XYZ file of C-alpha atoms in Angstrom:
552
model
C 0.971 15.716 -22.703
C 4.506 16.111 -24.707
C 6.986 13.227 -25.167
C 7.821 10.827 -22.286
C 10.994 12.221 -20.455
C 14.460 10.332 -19.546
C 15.877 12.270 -17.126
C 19.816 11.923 -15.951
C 21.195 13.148 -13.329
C 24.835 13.759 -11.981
C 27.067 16.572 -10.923
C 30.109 15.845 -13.101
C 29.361 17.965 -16.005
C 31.367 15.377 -18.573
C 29.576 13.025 -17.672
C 25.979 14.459 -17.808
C 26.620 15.719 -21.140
C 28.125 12.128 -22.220
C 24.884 10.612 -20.669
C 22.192 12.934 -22.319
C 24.128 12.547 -25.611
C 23.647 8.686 -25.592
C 20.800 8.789 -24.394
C 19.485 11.435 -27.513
C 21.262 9.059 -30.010
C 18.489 6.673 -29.707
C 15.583 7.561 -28.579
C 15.449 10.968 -29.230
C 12.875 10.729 -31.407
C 10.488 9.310 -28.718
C 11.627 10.552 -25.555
C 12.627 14.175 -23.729
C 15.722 13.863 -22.779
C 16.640 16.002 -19.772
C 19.405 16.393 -17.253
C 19.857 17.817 -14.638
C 23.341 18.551 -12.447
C 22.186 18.279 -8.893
C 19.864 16.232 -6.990
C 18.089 19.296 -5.872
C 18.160 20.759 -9.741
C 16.630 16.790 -10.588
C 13.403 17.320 -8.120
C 12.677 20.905 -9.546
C 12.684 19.772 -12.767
C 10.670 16.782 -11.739
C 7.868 18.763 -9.808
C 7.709 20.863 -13.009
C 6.859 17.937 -15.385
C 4.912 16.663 -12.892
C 2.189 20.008 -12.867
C 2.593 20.185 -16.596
C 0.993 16.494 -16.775
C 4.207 15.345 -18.497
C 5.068 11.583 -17.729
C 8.304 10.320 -16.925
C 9.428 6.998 -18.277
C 13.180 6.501 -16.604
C 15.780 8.100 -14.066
C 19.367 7.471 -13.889
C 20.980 9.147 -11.199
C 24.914 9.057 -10.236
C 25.284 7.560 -6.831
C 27.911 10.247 -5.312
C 26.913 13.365 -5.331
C 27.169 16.249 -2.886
C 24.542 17.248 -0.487
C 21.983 14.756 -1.688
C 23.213 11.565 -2.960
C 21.175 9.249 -5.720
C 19.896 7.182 -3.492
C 18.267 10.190 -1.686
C 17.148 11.438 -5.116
C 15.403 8.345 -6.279
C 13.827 8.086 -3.177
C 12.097 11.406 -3.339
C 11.624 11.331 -6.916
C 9.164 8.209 -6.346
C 6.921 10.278 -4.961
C 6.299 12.369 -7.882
C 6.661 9.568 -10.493
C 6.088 6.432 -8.452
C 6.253 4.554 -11.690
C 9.477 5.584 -13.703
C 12.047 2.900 -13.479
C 14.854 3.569 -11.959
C 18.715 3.342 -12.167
C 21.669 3.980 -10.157
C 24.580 4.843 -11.644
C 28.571 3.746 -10.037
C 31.939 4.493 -10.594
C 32.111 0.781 -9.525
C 30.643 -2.439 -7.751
C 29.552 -0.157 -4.069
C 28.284 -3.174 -2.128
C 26.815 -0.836 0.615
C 25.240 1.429 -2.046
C 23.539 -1.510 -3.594
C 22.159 -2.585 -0.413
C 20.827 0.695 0.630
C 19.522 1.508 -3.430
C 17.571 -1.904 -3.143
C 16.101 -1.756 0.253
C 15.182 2.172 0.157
C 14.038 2.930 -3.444
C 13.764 -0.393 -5.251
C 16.074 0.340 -7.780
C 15.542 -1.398 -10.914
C 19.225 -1.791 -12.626
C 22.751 -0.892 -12.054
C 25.264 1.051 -14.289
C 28.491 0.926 -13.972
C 31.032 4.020 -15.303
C 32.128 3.839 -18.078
C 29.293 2.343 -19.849
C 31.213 1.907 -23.313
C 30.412 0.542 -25.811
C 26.932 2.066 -25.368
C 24.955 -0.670 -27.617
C 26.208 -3.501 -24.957
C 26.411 -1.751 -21.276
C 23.750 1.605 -21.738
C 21.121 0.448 -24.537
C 19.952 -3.006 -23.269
C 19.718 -1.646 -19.270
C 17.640 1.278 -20.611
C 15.301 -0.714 -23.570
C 14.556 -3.111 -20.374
C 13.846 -0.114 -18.677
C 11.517 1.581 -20.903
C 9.391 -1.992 -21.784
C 8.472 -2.609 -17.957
C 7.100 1.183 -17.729
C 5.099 1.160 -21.005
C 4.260 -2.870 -19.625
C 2.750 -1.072 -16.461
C -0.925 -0.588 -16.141
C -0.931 2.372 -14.243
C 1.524 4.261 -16.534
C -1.411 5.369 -18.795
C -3.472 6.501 -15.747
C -1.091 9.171 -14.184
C -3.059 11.680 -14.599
C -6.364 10.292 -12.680
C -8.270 13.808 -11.300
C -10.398 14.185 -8.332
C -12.425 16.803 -7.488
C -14.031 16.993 -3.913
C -13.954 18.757 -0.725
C -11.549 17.756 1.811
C -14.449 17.381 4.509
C -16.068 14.281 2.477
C -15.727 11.070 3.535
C -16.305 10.348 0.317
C -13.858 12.108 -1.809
C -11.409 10.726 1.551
C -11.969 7.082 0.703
C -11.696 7.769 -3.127
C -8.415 9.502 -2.906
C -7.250 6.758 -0.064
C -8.543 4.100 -2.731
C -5.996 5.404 -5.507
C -3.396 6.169 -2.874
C -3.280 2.711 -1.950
C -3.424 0.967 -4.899
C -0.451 3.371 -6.271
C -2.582 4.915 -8.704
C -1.457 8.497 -9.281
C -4.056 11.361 -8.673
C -4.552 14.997 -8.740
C -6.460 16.303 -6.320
C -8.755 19.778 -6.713
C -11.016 21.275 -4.286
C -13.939 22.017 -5.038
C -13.271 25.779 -3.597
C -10.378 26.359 -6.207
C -10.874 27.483 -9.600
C -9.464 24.987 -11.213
C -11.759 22.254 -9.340
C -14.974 24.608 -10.522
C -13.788 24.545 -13.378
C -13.800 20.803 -13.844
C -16.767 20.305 -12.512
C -18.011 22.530 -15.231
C -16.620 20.868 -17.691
C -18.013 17.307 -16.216
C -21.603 19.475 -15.910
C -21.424 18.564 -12.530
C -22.756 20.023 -9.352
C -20.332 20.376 -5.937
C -23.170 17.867 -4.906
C -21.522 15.122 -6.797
C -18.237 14.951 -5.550
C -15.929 12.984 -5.819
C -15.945 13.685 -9.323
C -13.380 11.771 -11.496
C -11.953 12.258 -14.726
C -9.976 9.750 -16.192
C -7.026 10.642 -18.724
C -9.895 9.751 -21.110
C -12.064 12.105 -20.340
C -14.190 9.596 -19.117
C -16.373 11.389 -15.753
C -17.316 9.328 -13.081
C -19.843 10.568 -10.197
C -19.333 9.490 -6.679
C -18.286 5.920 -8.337
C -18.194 2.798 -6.050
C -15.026 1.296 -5.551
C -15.400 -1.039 -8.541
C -16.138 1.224 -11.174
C -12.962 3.782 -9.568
C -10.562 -0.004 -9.949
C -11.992 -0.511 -13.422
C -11.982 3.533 -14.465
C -8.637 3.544 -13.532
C -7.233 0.360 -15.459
C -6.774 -2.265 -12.083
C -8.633 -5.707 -13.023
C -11.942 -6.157 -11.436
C -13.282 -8.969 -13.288
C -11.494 -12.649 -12.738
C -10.173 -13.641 -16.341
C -11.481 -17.134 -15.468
C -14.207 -18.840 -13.545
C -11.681 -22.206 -12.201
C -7.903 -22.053 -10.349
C -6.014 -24.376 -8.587
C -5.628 -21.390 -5.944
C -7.480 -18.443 -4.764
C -6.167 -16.493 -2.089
C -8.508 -14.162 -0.292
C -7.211 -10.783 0.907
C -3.944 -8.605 -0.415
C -2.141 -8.358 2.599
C 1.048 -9.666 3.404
C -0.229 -13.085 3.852
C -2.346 -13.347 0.523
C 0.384 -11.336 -1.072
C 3.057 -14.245 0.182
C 0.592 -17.200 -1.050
C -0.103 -15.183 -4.336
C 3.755 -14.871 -4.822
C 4.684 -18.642 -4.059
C 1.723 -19.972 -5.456
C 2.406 -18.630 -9.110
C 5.753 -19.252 -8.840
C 5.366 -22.681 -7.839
C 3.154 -23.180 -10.899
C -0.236 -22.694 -9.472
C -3.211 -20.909 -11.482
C -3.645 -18.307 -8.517
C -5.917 -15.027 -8.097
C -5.989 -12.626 -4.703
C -9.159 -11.175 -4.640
C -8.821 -7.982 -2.550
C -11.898 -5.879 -1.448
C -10.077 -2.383 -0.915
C -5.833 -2.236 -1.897
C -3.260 -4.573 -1.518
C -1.003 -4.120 1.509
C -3.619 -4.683 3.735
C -3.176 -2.907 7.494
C 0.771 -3.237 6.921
C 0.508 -0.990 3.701
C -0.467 1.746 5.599
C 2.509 1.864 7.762
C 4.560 4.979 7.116
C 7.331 2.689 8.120
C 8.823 -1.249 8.927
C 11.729 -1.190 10.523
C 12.239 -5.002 11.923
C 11.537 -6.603 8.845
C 14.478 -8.867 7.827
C 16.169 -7.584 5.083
C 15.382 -3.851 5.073
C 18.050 -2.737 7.631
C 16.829 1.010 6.574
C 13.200 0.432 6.780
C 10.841 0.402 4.032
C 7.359 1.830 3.681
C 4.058 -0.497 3.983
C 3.153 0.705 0.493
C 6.656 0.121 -1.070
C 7.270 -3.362 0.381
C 3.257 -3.927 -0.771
C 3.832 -2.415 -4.106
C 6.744 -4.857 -4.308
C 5.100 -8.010 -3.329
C 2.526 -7.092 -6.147
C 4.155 -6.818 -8.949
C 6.592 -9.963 -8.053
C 3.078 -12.071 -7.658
C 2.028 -10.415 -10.926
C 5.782 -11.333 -12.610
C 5.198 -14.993 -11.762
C 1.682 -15.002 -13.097
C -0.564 -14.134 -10.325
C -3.881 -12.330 -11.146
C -5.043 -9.482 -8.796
C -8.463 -8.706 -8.626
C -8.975 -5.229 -6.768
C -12.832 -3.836 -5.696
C -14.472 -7.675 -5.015
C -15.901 -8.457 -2.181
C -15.738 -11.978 -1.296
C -19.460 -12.848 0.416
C -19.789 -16.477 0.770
C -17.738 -19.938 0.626
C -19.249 -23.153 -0.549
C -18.219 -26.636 -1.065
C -18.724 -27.978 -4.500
C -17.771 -31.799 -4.173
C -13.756 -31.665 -4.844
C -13.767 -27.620 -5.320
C -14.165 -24.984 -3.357
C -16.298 -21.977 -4.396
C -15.978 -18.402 -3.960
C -19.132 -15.772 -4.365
C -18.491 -12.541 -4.641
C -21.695 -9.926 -3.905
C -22.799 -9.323 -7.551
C -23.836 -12.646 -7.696
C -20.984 -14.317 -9.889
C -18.541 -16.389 -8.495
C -15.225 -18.466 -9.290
C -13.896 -22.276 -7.790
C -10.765 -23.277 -7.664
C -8.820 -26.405 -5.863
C -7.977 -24.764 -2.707
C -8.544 -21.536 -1.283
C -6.445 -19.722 0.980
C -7.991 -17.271 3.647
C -5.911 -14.276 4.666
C -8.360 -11.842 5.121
C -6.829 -10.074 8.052
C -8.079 -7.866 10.324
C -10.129 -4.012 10.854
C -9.403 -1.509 13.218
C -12.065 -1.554 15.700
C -14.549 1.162 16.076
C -13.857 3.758 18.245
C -17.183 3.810 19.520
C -17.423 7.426 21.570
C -20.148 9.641 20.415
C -19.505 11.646 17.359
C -16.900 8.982 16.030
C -19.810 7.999 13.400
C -20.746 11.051 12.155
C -17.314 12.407 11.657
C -15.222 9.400 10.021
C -13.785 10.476 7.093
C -14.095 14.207 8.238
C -11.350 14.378 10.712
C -11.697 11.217 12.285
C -9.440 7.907 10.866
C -8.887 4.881 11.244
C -5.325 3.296 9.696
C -2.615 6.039 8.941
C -4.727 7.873 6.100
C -1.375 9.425 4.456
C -2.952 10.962 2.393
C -4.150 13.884 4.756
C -0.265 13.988 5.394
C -0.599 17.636 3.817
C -3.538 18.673 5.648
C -1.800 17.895 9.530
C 0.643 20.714 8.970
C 0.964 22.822 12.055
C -1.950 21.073 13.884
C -2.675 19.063 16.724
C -2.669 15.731 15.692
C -4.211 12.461 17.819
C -3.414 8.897 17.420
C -5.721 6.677 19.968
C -3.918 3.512 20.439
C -0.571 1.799 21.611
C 0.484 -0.835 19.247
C 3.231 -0.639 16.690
C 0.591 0.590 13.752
C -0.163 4.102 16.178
C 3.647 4.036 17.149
C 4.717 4.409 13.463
C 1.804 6.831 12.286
C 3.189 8.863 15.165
C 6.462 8.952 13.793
C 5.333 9.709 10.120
C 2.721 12.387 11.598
C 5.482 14.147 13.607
C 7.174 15.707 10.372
C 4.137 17.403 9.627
C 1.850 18.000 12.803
C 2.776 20.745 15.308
C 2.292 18.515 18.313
C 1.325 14.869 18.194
C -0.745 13.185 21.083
C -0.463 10.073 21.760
C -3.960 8.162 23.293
C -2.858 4.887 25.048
C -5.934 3.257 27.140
C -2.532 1.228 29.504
C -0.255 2.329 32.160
C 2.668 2.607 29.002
C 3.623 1.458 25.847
C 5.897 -1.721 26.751
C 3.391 -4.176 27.079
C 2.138 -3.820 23.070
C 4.881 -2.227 21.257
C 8.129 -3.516 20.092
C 11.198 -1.532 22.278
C 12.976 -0.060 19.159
C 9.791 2.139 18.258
C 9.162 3.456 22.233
C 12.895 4.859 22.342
C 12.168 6.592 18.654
C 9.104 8.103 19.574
C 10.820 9.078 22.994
C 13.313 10.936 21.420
C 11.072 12.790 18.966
C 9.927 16.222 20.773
C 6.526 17.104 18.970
C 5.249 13.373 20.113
C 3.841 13.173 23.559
C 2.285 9.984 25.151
C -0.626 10.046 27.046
C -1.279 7.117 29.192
C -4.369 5.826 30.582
C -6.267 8.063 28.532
C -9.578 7.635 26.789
C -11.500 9.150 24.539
C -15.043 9.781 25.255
C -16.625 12.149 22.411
C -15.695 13.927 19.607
C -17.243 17.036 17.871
C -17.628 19.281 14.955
C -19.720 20.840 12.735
C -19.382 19.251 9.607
C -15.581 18.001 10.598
C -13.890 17.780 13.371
C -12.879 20.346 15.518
C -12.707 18.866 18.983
C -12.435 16.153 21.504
C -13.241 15.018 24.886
C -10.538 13.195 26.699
C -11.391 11.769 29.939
C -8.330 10.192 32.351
C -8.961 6.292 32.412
C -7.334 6.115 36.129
C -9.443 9.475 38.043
C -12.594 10.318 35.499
C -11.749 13.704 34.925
C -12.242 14.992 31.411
C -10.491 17.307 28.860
C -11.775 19.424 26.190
C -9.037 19.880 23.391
C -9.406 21.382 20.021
C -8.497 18.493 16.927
C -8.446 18.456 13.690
C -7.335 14.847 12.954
C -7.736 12.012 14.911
C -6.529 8.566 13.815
C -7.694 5.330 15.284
C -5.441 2.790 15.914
C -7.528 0.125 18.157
C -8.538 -3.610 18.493
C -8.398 -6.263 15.699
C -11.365 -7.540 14.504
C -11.497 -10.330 11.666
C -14.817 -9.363 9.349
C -15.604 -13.570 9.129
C -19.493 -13.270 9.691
C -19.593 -14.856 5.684
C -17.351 -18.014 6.783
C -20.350 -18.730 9.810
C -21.429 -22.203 9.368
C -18.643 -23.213 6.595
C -15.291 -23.217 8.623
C -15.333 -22.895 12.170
C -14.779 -19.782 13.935
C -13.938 -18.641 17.894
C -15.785 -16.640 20.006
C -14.030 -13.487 18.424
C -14.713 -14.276 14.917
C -11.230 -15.755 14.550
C -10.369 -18.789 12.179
C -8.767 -21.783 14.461
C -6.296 -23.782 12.481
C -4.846 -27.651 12.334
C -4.080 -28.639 15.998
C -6.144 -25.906 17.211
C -9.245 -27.765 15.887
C -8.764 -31.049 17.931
C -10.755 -30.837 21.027
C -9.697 -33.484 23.077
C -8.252 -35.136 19.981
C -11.318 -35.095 18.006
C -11.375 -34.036 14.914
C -14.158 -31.087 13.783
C -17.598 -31.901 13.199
C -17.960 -32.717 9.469
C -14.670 -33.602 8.638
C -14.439 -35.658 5.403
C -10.426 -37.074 5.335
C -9.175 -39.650 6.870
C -5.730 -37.528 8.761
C -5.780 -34.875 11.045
C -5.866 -31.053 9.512
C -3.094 -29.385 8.448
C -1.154 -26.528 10.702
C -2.577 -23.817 8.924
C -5.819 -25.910 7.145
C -9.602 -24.919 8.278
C -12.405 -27.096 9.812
C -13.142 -27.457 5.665
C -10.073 -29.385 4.099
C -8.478 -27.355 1.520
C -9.299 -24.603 2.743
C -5.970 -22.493 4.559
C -5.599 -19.640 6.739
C -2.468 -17.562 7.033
C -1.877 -14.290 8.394
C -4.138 -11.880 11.308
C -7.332 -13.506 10.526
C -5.994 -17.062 11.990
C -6.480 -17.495 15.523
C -3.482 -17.268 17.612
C -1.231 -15.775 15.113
C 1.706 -13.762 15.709
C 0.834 -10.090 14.556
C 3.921 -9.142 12.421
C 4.687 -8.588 8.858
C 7.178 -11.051 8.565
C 4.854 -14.059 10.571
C 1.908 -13.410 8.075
C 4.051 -13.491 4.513
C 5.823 -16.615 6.212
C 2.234 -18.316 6.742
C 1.166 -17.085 3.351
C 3.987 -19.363 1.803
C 3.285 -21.926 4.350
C -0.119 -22.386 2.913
C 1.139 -22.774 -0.500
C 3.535 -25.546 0.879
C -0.046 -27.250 2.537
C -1.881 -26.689 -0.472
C 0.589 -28.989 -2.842
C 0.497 -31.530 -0.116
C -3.595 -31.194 -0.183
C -3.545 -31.827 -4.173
C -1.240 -34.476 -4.304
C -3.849 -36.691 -1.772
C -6.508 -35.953 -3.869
């Protein structure tokens, strides 16, 4: 791998050259400098350095240009280098263009033209720059490589693993030289796959989850054993307590089993969230919400799963299935929920080989000119229709109802309705699916007259049922009949309190049958299932918390 590159970008030639020659002055002794004087020219040049393994520390990119402007460039570009900072550059103060750079790419800084004198307006913007991408953890993994097949569940949830936690990856199959070859390198068989080599040249062999987070450079391992806070689960919820938490001066670790985001990160896009009048991406706005929880002080603790609870006189004890364990003040459930099993025969057999459940992006690639199913007829399936439909020749919509009204929010049914590829299927079911090895069809039977279907598939992606995984909370905080955690008023029965409890008030809105103990987001019973509802529950909780200390 050569020099870091700082790559510029804008179509006035004067101003390109001016750029790449200020840019030279200083750090050419570290950095490539490169420019480019398109958009388009900017994303060649990009995929290039991205094949040759080269890393890319910083883009600036002129807002107005013809055919693509730089918002539409940085936007693109983060797919290649999700972790290069980014800057937009203005002839002057464009509200709108702020607006749109901020809720679409997450640009880091703003330069305004002229940028003289250099050492005041350019230097600092760019030295900021450059510290936060050699501060970032994942900088010195982008070049993470997986070999597998593409019909192992396996090398599936390893690759959806990295995805997810925005860990960048090559992938190789196992049937292309270039994956034989690194399995020959790694002496290892096609038997063994997923087979990971880290930039280190460290190989790993069908890891677990835990030793992929800690191969890879996330933090598996708490950095303490006592908090005032921890919050259980990385989706939006735990991701809102995490973030006002630390901020509000709270020693506070999320302890996430698979990727922070949670269900929401998966979405290929959030369009009624406030604030994002353009959308934004589950893994963008999750990717977000990390690193402000990690700016304010926040640990995150990826690959732990969280098996028991236990009160400990005052504290409140977590155990995690290795046997260790941390305590803290107050804990903060937000575990959410999992996509209910699809249950029709074959469904078992095949997960991970053609059958999905969440959006699985990843096999974005792979859905290219095929017939594409996604069983369900919330907002989640609504939205991986959408995404699917730029790649899929024909996308089939599986919805068990008469129609989509009654579970998905009106702006989404008139998007998919005016997309042609996506067709809705209603009162459908599916009742097997089949393949040798992967799938390759599936049985559709009509939910209304009992006739069946048989279809060829390649993907199917499950978008079903909520169900909170709270088996480990039976007998500490009190559940409902569905598993579900019921919360402050909820727990009065006929204006008792619950059985055990220790205070002397009533619980709090959001507090568990054990005090100081919270619940915010899916996994609370009764919630409202939305984004926004679960990060404003996740601050809630932080607000109950502070009220639960200052008692004690």
């Amino acid at each position: 791998m050569g020099k870091p590159v700082l790559l510029s970008v804008d179509d006035d030639p004067g101003v390109s050259r001016a750029v790449a020659r200020d840019l030279r002055r200083k750090y050419g002794e570290d950095f490539r400098v490169l420019r480019a004087s398109s958009a388009a020219e900017g994303l060649d040049a990009l995929r290039e350095l991205k094949l040759r393994g080269d890393a890319v520390a910083v883009l600036l990119a002129d807002y107005r240009m013809p055919q693509m402007n730089g918002i539409e460039f940085l936007e693109q570009a983060m797919d290649l280098f999700p972790r290069a900072r980014r800057a937009l550059l203005t002839a002057y103060a464009d509200t709108e263009a702020a607006i749109q750079a901020i809720n679409l790419v997450d640009v880091d800084q703003y330069l305004l033209k002229p940028w003289e004198p250099v050492e005041e307006k350019l230097y600092p913007v760019v030295d900021s720059m450059i510290t936060a991408w050699r501060e970032s953890k994942d900088s010195a993994v982008d070049d993470v490589r997986i070999v597998g097949h593409h019909w192992s569940a396996p090398s599936y949830k390893a690759r959806d693993f990295l995805a997810r936690n925005a860990v960048p990856y090559r992938w190789y199959s196992v049937e292309e030289p270039e994956g034989q070859r690194l399995l020959a390198a790694a002496e290892a068989r096609p038997g063994d796959v997923p087979v990971i080599v880290t930039p280190a040249g460290t190989v790993l062999r069908s890891p677990t989850p835990t030793e992929l987070a800690a191969a890879v450079g996330l933090d598996v391992e708490p950095r303490t054993d006592f908090y005032d806070l921890v919050v259980v689960g990385g989706g939006p919820a735990g991701l809102g307590a995490a973030v006002y938490g630390a901020s509000e001066g709270l020693r506070t670790v999320l302890v996430e089993k698979r990727a922070t985001g949670g269900q929401a990160g998966q979405s290929s896009r959030i369009e009624n969230y406030l604030g994002f009048p353009d959308g934004v991406s589950g893994a963008q706005l999750a990717d977000r919400a990390r690193r402000q929880a990690q700016k304010f002080g926040a640990e995150l603790v990826t690959a732990r799963s969280v098996v028991a609870l236990e009160a400990t006189g005052s504290s409140r004890t977590v155990h995690f299935d290795d046997g260790s364990s941390i305590a803290a003040h107050a804990v903060v459930l937000a575990t959410g929920v999992f996509w209910r099993s699809l249950g029709a025969p074959g469904c078992a057999e095949l997960t991970g080989r053609g059958v999905y459940y969440g959006s699985a992006m990843t096999e974005a690639a792979e859905c290219a000119d095929q017939d594409v199913f996604i069983v369900g007829g919330a907002n989640s399936a609504g939205q991986a229709a959408v995404f699917f439909s730029r790649y899929a020749k024909t996308v089939r919509m599986l919805v068990r109802g008469p129609s989509l009204e009654a579970s998905m929010s009106h702006y989404l049914i008139e998007q998919i309705a005016q997309i042609p590829n996506i067709e809705v299927r209603t009162c459908t079911v599916v009742d097997e699916v089949q393949g040798d090895g992967h799938l390759e069809r599936i049985v559709l039977r009509d939910a209304v007259g009992g006739g069946t279907e048989l279809l060829p598939a390649s993907h199917v992606f499950v978008f079903i049922g909520a169900t909170p995984h709270t088996d480990w909370l039976d007998g500490v905080v009190a559940r409902d009949e569905r598993g579900f955690l019921p919360t402050g008023p909820e727990l009065l029965a006929d204006g008792r309190r619950p059985p055990g409890w220790s205070l002397d008030r009533d619980p709090y809105f959001l507090e568990s049958s054990l005090p100081g103990v919270f619940v915010a987001g899916d996994v609370r019973a009764a919630s409202v299932k939305r984004v926004a509802s679960a990060v404003g529950e996740g601050a809630m909780a932080v607000t109950l918390v502070h009220r639960y200390l200052e008692e004690r």
